[in-house]
Amino acid sequence: MILWEEESLNDRGKICEFLYDFNPDTAEKTDNLIEAKVENLPRSATYGSATRRHSWTITNNS
């Protein structure tokens, strides 16, 4: 379960209010999409490796 911070909820509301003026259906779909994607965050937190590092070697070929 995701606990939304007040600032995040306010931002989400502003996005939906902006979209609502142009297309109410799009505003609702966008809000549902944001909610669905955020609900997936706990499951995707373990994807990949946070410790993976890349190193690059720069050589001077002159």
PDB file of N, CA, C and O in Angstrom:
ATOM      1  N   MET A   1       0.843  -1.184   0.000  1.00  0.00           N
ATOM      2  CA  MET A   1       0.000   0.000   0.000  1.00  0.00           C
ATOM      3  C   MET A   1       0.887   1.245   0.000  1.00  0.00           C
ATOM      4  O   MET A   1       1.873   1.312   0.712  1.00  0.00           O
ATOM      5  N   ILE A   2       0.512   2.194  -0.794  1.00  0.00           N
ATOM      6  CA  ILE A   2       1.246   3.444  -0.892  1.00  0.00           C
ATOM      7  C   ILE A   2       0.546   4.505  -0.050  1.00  0.00           C
ATOM      8  O   ILE A   2      -0.672   4.673  -0.132  1.00  0.00           O
ATOM      9  N   LEU A   3       1.314   5.197   0.755  1.00  0.00           N
ATOM     10  CA  LEU A   3       0.789   6.330   1.513  1.00  0.00           C
ATOM     11  C   LEU A   3       1.228   7.600   0.790  1.00  0.00           C
ATOM     12  O   LEU A   3       2.426   7.874   0.685  1.00  0.00           O
ATOM     13  N   TRP A   4       0.273   8.313   0.262  1.00  0.00           N
ATOM     14  CA  TRP A   4       0.563   9.525  -0.496  1.00  0.00           C
ATOM     15  C   TRP A   4       0.831  10.684   0.458  1.00  0.00           C
ATOM     16  O   TRP A   4       0.081  10.900   1.411  1.00  0.00           O
ATOM     17  N   GLU A   5       1.868  11.450   0.175  1.00  0.00           N
ATOM     18  CA  GLU A   5       2.108  12.670   0.926  1.00  0.00           C
ATOM     19  C   GLU A   5       1.155  13.746   0.411  1.00  0.00           C
ATOM     20  O   GLU A   5       0.712  13.696  -0.740  1.00  0.00           O
ATOM     21  N   GLU A   6       0.868  14.714   1.249  1.00  0.00           N
ATOM     22  CA  GLU A   6      -0.080  15.762   0.882  1.00  0.00           C
ATOM     23  C   GLU A   6       0.369  16.502  -0.377  1.00  0.00           C
ATOM     24  O   GLU A   6      -0.443  16.782  -1.270  1.00  0.00           O
ATOM     25  N   GLU A   7       1.657  16.797  -0.479  1.00  0.00           N
ATOM     26  CA  GLU A   7       2.174  17.504  -1.645  1.00  0.00           C
ATOM     27  C   GLU A   7       1.968  16.686  -2.928  1.00  0.00           C
ATOM     28  O   GLU A   7       1.602  17.229  -3.971  1.00  0.00           O
ATOM     29  N   SER A   8       2.170  15.381  -2.831  1.00  0.00           N
ATOM     30  CA  SER A   8       1.969  14.507  -3.988  1.00  0.00           C
ATOM     31  C   SER A   8       0.504  14.475  -4.410  1.00  0.00           C
ATOM     32  O   SER A   8       0.188  14.512  -5.602  1.00  0.00           O
ATOM     33  N   LEU A   9      -0.377  14.397  -3.426  1.00  0.00           N
ATOM     34  CA  LEU A   9      -1.810  14.413  -3.735  1.00  0.00           C
ATOM     35  C   LEU A   9      -2.221  15.738  -4.370  1.00  0.00           C
ATOM     36  O   LEU A   9      -3.034  15.770  -5.304  1.00  0.00           O
ATOM     37  N   ASN A  10      -1.646  16.824  -3.868  1.00  0.00           N
ATOM     38  CA  ASN A  10      -1.944  18.136  -4.450  1.00  0.00           C
ATOM     39  C   ASN A  10      -1.474  18.206  -5.898  1.00  0.00           C
ATOM     40  O   ASN A  10      -2.191  18.728  -6.768  1.00  0.00           O
ATOM     41  N   ASP A  11      -0.281  17.704  -6.166  1.00  0.00           N
ATOM     42  CA  ASP A  11       0.238  17.696  -7.534  1.00  0.00           C
ATOM     43  C   ASP A  11      -0.636  16.850  -8.446  1.00  0.00           C
ATOM     44  O   ASP A  11      -0.949  17.244  -9.575  1.00  0.00           O
ATOM     45  N   ARG A  12      -1.030  15.702  -7.957  1.00  0.00           N
ATOM     46  CA  ARG A  12      -1.907  14.815  -8.727  1.00  0.00           C
ATOM     47  C   ARG A  12      -3.227  15.520  -9.034  1.00  0.00           C
ATOM     48  O   ARG A  12      -3.736  15.451 -10.161  1.00  0.00           O
ATOM     49  N   GLY A  13      -3.761  16.207  -8.053  1.00  0.00           N
ATOM     50  CA  GLY A  13      -5.002  16.954  -8.253  1.00  0.00           C
ATOM     51  C   GLY A  13      -4.851  18.063  -9.276  1.00  0.00           C
ATOM     52  O   GLY A  13      -5.740  18.288 -10.107  1.00  0.00           O
ATOM     53  N   LYS A  14      -3.722  18.765  -9.231  1.00  0.00           N
ATOM     54  CA  LYS A  14      -3.486  19.849 -10.195  1.00  0.00           C
ATOM     55  C   LYS A  14      -3.397  19.314 -11.620  1.00  0.00           C
ATOM     56  O   LYS A  14      -3.903  19.939 -12.554  1.00  0.00           O
ATOM     57  N   ILE A  15      -2.748  18.173 -11.771  1.00  0.00           N
ATOM     58  CA  ILE A  15      -2.651  17.550 -13.099  1.00  0.00           C
ATOM     59  C   ILE A  15      -4.045  17.240 -13.628  1.00  0.00           C
ATOM     60  O   ILE A  15      -4.383  17.561 -14.771  1.00  0.00           O
ATOM     61  N   CYS A  16      -4.857  16.633 -12.786  1.00  0.00           N
ATOM     62  CA  CYS A  16      -6.208  16.248 -13.205  1.00  0.00           C
ATOM     63  C   CYS A  16      -7.092  17.466 -13.471  1.00  0.00           C
ATOM     64  O   CYS A  16      -7.880  17.464 -14.426  1.00  0.00           O
ATOM     65  N   GLU A  17      -6.966  18.503 -12.653  1.00  0.00           N
ATOM     66  CA  GLU A  17      -7.746  19.720 -12.880  1.00  0.00           C
ATOM     67  C   GLU A  17      -7.377  20.361 -14.212  1.00  0.00           C
ATOM     68  O   GLU A  17      -8.248  20.824 -14.954  1.00  0.00           O
ATOM     69  N   PHE A  18      -6.082  20.394 -14.510  1.00  0.00           N
ATOM     70  CA  PHE A  18      -5.626  20.956 -15.778  1.00  0.00           C
ATOM     71  C   PHE A  18      -6.210  20.173 -16.950  1.00  0.00           C
ATOM     72  O   PHE A  18      -6.758  20.755 -17.896  1.00  0.00           O
ATOM     73  N   LEU A  19      -6.106  18.856 -16.891  1.00  0.00           N
ATOM     74  CA  LEU A  19      -6.600  18.017 -17.984  1.00  0.00           C
ATOM     75  C   LEU A  19      -8.115  18.076 -18.103  1.00  0.00           C
ATOM     76  O   LEU A  19      -8.666  18.005 -19.209  1.00  0.00           O
ATOM     77  N   TYR A  20      -8.796  18.213 -16.972  1.00  0.00           N
ATOM     78  CA  TYR A  20     -10.260  18.213 -16.959  1.00  0.00           C
ATOM     79  C   TYR A  20     -10.827  19.334 -17.823  1.00  0.00           C
ATOM     80  O   TYR A  20     -11.849  19.159 -18.477  1.00  0.00           O
ATOM     81  N   ASP A  21     -10.138  20.487 -17.821  1.00  0.00           N
ATOM     82  CA  ASP A  21     -10.609  21.619 -18.623  1.00  0.00           C
ATOM     83  C   ASP A  21     -10.635  21.281 -20.113  1.00  0.00           C
ATOM     84  O   ASP A  21     -11.438  21.831 -20.862  1.00  0.00           O
ATOM     85  N   PHE A  22      -9.749  20.403 -20.539  1.00  0.00           N
ATOM     86  CA  PHE A  22      -9.667  20.033 -21.952  1.00  0.00           C
ATOM     87  C   PHE A  22     -10.486  18.780 -22.260  1.00  0.00           C
ATOM     88  O   PHE A  22     -11.122  18.700 -23.309  1.00  0.00           O
ATOM     89  N   ASN A  23     -10.435  17.810 -21.348  1.00  0.00           N
ATOM     90  CA  ASN A  23     -11.107  16.542 -21.608  1.00  0.00           C
ATOM     91  C   ASN A  23     -11.288  15.790 -20.285  1.00  0.00           C
ATOM     92  O   ASN A  23     -10.343  15.192 -19.771  1.00  0.00           O
ATOM     93  N   PRO A  24     -12.487  15.820 -19.715  1.00  0.00           N
ATOM     94  CA  PRO A  24     -12.733  15.155 -18.428  1.00  0.00           C
ATOM     95  C   PRO A  24     -12.412  13.660 -18.433  1.00  0.00           C
ATOM     96  O   PRO A  24     -11.904  13.130 -17.442  1.00  0.00           O
ATOM     97  N   ASP A  25     -12.683  13.002 -19.548  1.00  0.00           N
ATOM     98  CA  ASP A  25     -12.410  11.572 -19.637  1.00  0.00           C
ATOM     99  C   ASP A  25     -10.907  11.297 -19.549  1.00  0.00           C
ATOM    100  O   ASP A  25     -10.458  10.371 -18.859  1.00  0.00           O
ATOM    101  N   THR A  26     -10.130  12.134 -20.218  1.00  0.00           N
ATOM    102  CA  THR A  26      -8.671  11.989 -20.172  1.00  0.00           C
ATOM    103  C   THR A  26      -8.154  12.249 -18.764  1.00  0.00           C
ATOM    104  O   THR A  26      -7.232  11.575 -18.301  1.00  0.00           O
ATOM    105  N   ALA A  27      -8.734  13.219 -18.077  1.00  0.00           N
ATOM    106  CA  ALA A  27      -8.319  13.510 -16.703  1.00  0.00           C
ATOM    107  C   ALA A  27      -8.526  12.299 -15.809  1.00  0.00           C
ATOM    108  O   ALA A  27      -7.645  11.927 -15.023  1.00  0.00           O
ATOM    109  N   GLU A  28      -9.680  11.665 -15.941  1.00  0.00           N
ATOM    110  CA  GLU A  28      -9.981  10.487 -15.120  1.00  0.00           C
ATOM    111  C   GLU A  28      -9.052   9.318 -15.471  1.00  0.00           C
ATOM    112  O   GLU A  28      -8.521   8.645 -14.584  1.00  0.00           O
ATOM    113  N   LYS A  29      -8.843   9.094 -16.760  1.00  0.00           N
ATOM    114  CA  LYS A  29      -7.956   8.007 -17.185  1.00  0.00           C
ATOM    115  C   LYS A  29      -6.525   8.241 -16.705  1.00  0.00           C
ATOM    116  O   LYS A  29      -5.845   7.312 -16.278  1.00  0.00           O
ATOM    117  N   THR A  30      -6.080   9.486 -16.767  1.00  0.00           N
ATOM    118  CA  THR A  30      -4.723   9.819 -16.313  1.00  0.00           C
ATOM    119  C   THR A  30      -4.580   9.584 -14.822  1.00  0.00           C
ATOM    120  O   THR A  30      -3.584   9.016 -14.366  1.00  0.00           O
ATOM    121  N   ASP A  31      -5.573   9.996 -14.057  1.00  0.00           N
ATOM    122  CA  ASP A  31      -5.524   9.781 -12.607  1.00  0.00           C
ATOM    123  C   ASP A  31      -5.479   8.290 -12.283  1.00  0.00           C
ATOM    124  O   ASP A  31      -4.705   7.851 -11.424  1.00  0.00           O
ATOM    125  N   ASN A  32      -6.275   7.510 -12.988  1.00  0.00           N
ATOM    126  CA  ASN A  32      -6.260   6.052 -12.778  1.00  0.00           C
ATOM    127  C   ASN A  32      -4.910   5.455 -13.157  1.00  0.00           C
ATOM    128  O   ASN A  32      -4.408   4.551 -12.474  1.00  0.00           O
ATOM    129  N   LEU A  33      -4.317   5.956 -14.228  1.00  0.00           N
ATOM    130  CA  LEU A  33      -3.015   5.461 -14.664  1.00  0.00           C
ATOM    131  C   LEU A  33      -1.923   5.796 -13.644  1.00  0.00           C
ATOM    132  O   LEU A  33      -1.094   4.950 -13.305  1.00  0.00           O
ATOM    133  N   ILE A  34      -1.944   7.031 -13.133  1.00  0.00           N
ATOM    134  CA  ILE A  34      -0.970   7.422 -12.106  1.00  0.00           C
ATOM    135  C   ILE A  34      -1.109   6.505 -10.893  1.00  0.00           C
ATOM    136  O   ILE A  34      -0.116   5.991 -10.368  1.00  0.00           O
ATOM    137  N   GLU A  35      -2.326   6.298 -10.454  1.00  0.00           N
ATOM    138  CA  GLU A  35      -2.553   5.448  -9.287  1.00  0.00           C
ATOM    139  C   GLU A  35      -2.060   4.023  -9.527  1.00  0.00           C
ATOM    140  O   GLU A  35      -1.404   3.434  -8.673  1.00  0.00           O
ATOM    141  N   ALA A  36      -2.357   3.471 -10.695  1.00  0.00           N
ATOM    142  CA  ALA A  36      -1.942   2.106 -11.003  1.00  0.00           C
ATOM    143  C   ALA A  36      -0.423   1.982 -11.053  1.00  0.00           C
ATOM    144  O   ALA A  36       0.152   1.020 -10.536  1.00  0.00           O
ATOM    145  N   LYS A  37       0.239   2.953 -11.676  1.00  0.00           N
ATOM    146  CA  LYS A  37       1.703   2.901 -11.780  1.00  0.00           C
ATOM    147  C   LYS A  37       2.356   3.044 -10.408  1.00  0.00           C
ATOM    148  O   LYS A  37       3.335   2.358 -10.104  1.00  0.00           O
ATOM    149  N   VAL A  38       1.830   3.915  -9.589  1.00  0.00           N
ATOM    150  CA  VAL A  38       2.391   4.107  -8.244  1.00  0.00           C
ATOM    151  C   VAL A  38       2.187   2.856  -7.400  1.00  0.00           C
ATOM    152  O   VAL A  38       3.066   2.469  -6.632  1.00  0.00           O
ATOM    153  N   GLU A  39       1.057   2.198  -7.550  1.00  0.00           N
ATOM    154  CA  GLU A  39       0.809   0.967  -6.803  1.00  0.00           C
ATOM    155  C   GLU A  39       1.799  -0.133  -7.179  1.00  0.00           C
ATOM    156  O   GLU A  39       2.064  -1.039  -6.389  1.00  0.00           O
ATOM    157  N   ASN A  40       2.379  -0.071  -8.369  1.00  0.00           N
ATOM    158  CA  ASN A  40       3.367  -1.058  -8.810  1.00  0.00           C
ATOM    159  C   ASN A  40       4.775  -0.777  -8.285  1.00  0.00           C
ATOM    160  O   ASN A  40       5.648  -1.629  -8.399  1.00  0.00           O
ATOM    161  N   LEU A  41       5.003   0.395  -7.745  1.00  0.00           N
ATOM    162  CA  LEU A  41       6.356   0.758  -7.292  1.00  0.00           C
ATOM    163  C   LEU A  41       6.956  -0.225  -6.282  1.00  0.00           C
ATOM    164  O   LEU A  41       8.123  -0.587  -6.418  1.00  0.00           O
ATOM    165  N   PRO A  42       6.223  -0.687  -5.281  1.00  0.00           N
ATOM    166  CA  PRO A  42       6.844  -1.630  -4.337  1.00  0.00           C
ATOM    167  C   PRO A  42       7.320  -2.921  -5.007  1.00  0.00           C
ATOM    168  O   PRO A  42       8.334  -3.487  -4.622  1.00  0.00           O
ATOM    169  N   ARG A  43       6.618  -3.364  -6.031  1.00  0.00           N
ATOM    170  CA  ARG A  43       7.015  -4.585  -6.731  1.00  0.00           C
ATOM    171  C   ARG A  43       8.227  -4.364  -7.619  1.00  0.00           C
ATOM    172  O   ARG A  43       9.033  -5.256  -7.818  1.00  0.00           O
ATOM    173  N   SER A  44       8.366  -3.169  -8.161  1.00  0.00           N
ATOM    174  CA  SER A  44       9.473  -2.914  -9.077  1.00  0.00           C
ATOM    175  C   SER A  44      10.727  -2.427  -8.361  1.00  0.00           C
ATOM    176  O   SER A  44      11.762  -2.242  -8.989  1.00  0.00           O
ATOM    177  N   ALA A  45      10.644  -2.234  -7.070  1.00  0.00           N
ATOM    178  CA  ALA A  45      11.798  -1.722  -6.318  1.00  0.00           C
ATOM    179  C   ALA A  45      12.979  -2.681  -6.351  1.00  0.00           C
ATOM    180  O   ALA A  45      14.124  -2.277  -6.177  1.00  0.00           O
ATOM    181  N   THR A  46      12.722  -3.950  -6.596  1.00  0.00           N
ATOM    182  CA  THR A  46      13.806  -4.927  -6.594  1.00  0.00           C
ATOM    183  C   THR A  46      14.308  -5.256  -7.999  1.00  0.00           C
ATOM    184  O   THR A  46      15.200  -6.080  -8.148  1.00  0.00           O
ATOM    185  N   TYR A  47      13.733  -4.621  -9.017  1.00  0.00           N
ATOM    186  CA  TYR A  47      14.201  -4.869 -10.382  1.00  0.00           C
ATOM    187  C   TYR A  47      15.572  -4.238 -10.562  1.00  0.00           C
ATOM    188  O   TYR A  47      15.844  -3.151 -10.098  1.00  0.00           O
ATOM    189  N   GLY A  48      16.445  -4.939 -11.264  1.00  0.00           N
ATOM    190  CA  GLY A  48      17.767  -4.387 -11.525  1.00  0.00           C
ATOM    191  C   GLY A  48      18.635  -4.409 -10.289  1.00  0.00           C
ATOM    192  O   GLY A  48      18.309  -5.026  -9.284  1.00  0.00           O
ATOM    193  N   SER A  49      19.723  -3.728 -10.373  1.00  0.00           N
ATOM    194  CA  SER A  49      20.653  -3.692  -9.262  1.00  0.00           C
ATOM    195  C   SER A  49      21.039  -2.254  -8.951  1.00  0.00           C
ATOM    196  O   SER A  49      21.525  -1.538  -9.822  1.00  0.00           O
ATOM    197  N   ALA A  50      20.831  -1.878  -7.731  1.00  0.00           N
ATOM    198  CA  ALA A  50      21.185  -0.523  -7.324  1.00  0.00           C
ATOM    199  C   ALA A  50      22.688  -0.375  -7.152  1.00  0.00           C
ATOM    200  O   ALA A  50      23.208   0.726  -7.092  1.00  0.00           O
ATOM    201  N   THR A  51      23.390  -1.489  -7.078  1.00  0.00           N
ATOM    202  CA  THR A  51      24.833  -1.415  -6.857  1.00  0.00           C
ATOM    203  C   THR A  51      25.624  -1.585  -8.139  1.00  0.00           C
ATOM    204  O   THR A  51      26.841  -1.522  -8.121  1.00  0.00           O
ATOM    205  N   ARG A  52      24.955  -1.830  -9.248  1.00  0.00           N
ATOM    206  CA  ARG A  52      25.655  -2.005 -10.520  1.00  0.00           C
ATOM    207  C   ARG A  52      26.320  -0.697 -10.917  1.00  0.00           C
ATOM    208  O   ARG A  52      25.718   0.352 -10.905  1.00  0.00           O
ATOM    209  N   ARG A  53      27.574  -0.783 -11.244  1.00  0.00           N
ATOM    210  CA  ARG A  53      28.317   0.413 -11.640  1.00  0.00           C
ATOM    211  C   ARG A  53      29.007   0.140 -12.962  1.00  0.00           C
ATOM    212  O   ARG A  53      29.413  -0.970 -13.257  1.00  0.00           O
ATOM    213  N   HIS A  54      29.142   1.176 -13.745  1.00  0.00           N
ATOM    214  CA  HIS A  54      29.847   1.077 -15.008  1.00  0.00           C
ATOM    215  C   HIS A  54      31.130   1.881 -14.892  1.00  0.00           C
ATOM    216  O   HIS A  54      31.157   2.946 -14.306  1.00  0.00           O
ATOM    217  N   SER A  55      32.178   1.349 -15.447  1.00  0.00           N
ATOM    218  CA  SER A  55      33.420   2.119 -15.460  1.00  0.00           C
ATOM    219  C   SER A  55      33.854   2.299 -16.905  1.00  0.00           C
ATOM    220  O   SER A  55      33.639   1.435 -17.750  1.00  0.00           O
ATOM    221  N   TRP A  56      34.419   3.422 -17.171  1.00  0.00           N
ATOM    222  CA  TRP A  56      34.866   3.748 -18.509  1.00  0.00           C
ATOM    223  C   TRP A  56      36.347   4.101 -18.453  1.00  0.00           C
ATOM    224  O   TRP A  56      36.795   4.758 -17.528  1.00  0.00           O
ATOM    225  N   THR A  57      37.058   3.667 -19.453  1.00  0.00           N
ATOM    226  CA  THR A  57      38.472   4.000 -19.536  1.00  0.00           C
ATOM    227  C   THR A  57      38.671   4.927 -20.718  1.00  0.00           C
ATOM    228  O   THR A  57      38.237   4.642 -21.836  1.00  0.00           O
ATOM    229  N   ILE A  58      39.286   6.053 -20.450  1.00  0.00           N
ATOM    230  CA  ILE A  58      39.550   7.022 -21.507  1.00  0.00           C
ATOM    231  C   ILE A  58      41.032   6.955 -21.845  1.00  0.00           C
ATOM    232  O   ILE A  58      41.884   7.048 -20.968  1.00  0.00           O
ATOM    233  N   THR A  59      41.290   6.753 -23.089  1.00  0.00           N
ATOM    234  CA  THR A  59      42.680   6.689 -23.518  1.00  0.00           C
ATOM    235  C   THR A  59      42.977   7.805 -24.486  1.00  0.00           C
ATOM    236  O   THR A  59      42.094   8.275 -25.209  1.00  0.00           O
ATOM    237  N   ASN A  60      44.184   8.222 -24.501  1.00  0.00           N
ATOM    238  CA  ASN A  60      44.607   9.277 -25.400  1.00  0.00           C
ATOM    239  C   ASN A  60      45.335   8.618 -26.564  1.00  0.00           C
ATOM    240  O   ASN A  60      46.430   8.072 -26.400  1.00  0.00           O
ATOM    241  N   ASN A  61      44.733   8.616 -27.726  1.00  0.00           N
ATOM    242  CA  ASN A  61      45.313   7.957 -28.882  1.00  0.00           C
ATOM    243  C   ASN A  61      46.109   8.902 -29.774  1.00  0.00           C
ATOM    244  O   ASN A  61      46.354   8.602 -30.932  1.00  0.00           O
ATOM    245  N   SER A  62      46.552  10.033 -29.267  1.00  0.00           N
ATOM    246  CA  SER A  62      47.286  10.961 -30.135  1.00  0.00           C
ATOM    247  C   SER A  62      48.747  10.604 -30.262  1.00  0.00           C
ATOM    248  O   SER A  62      49.342   9.865 -29.617  1.00  0.00           O
TER     249      SER A  62
END
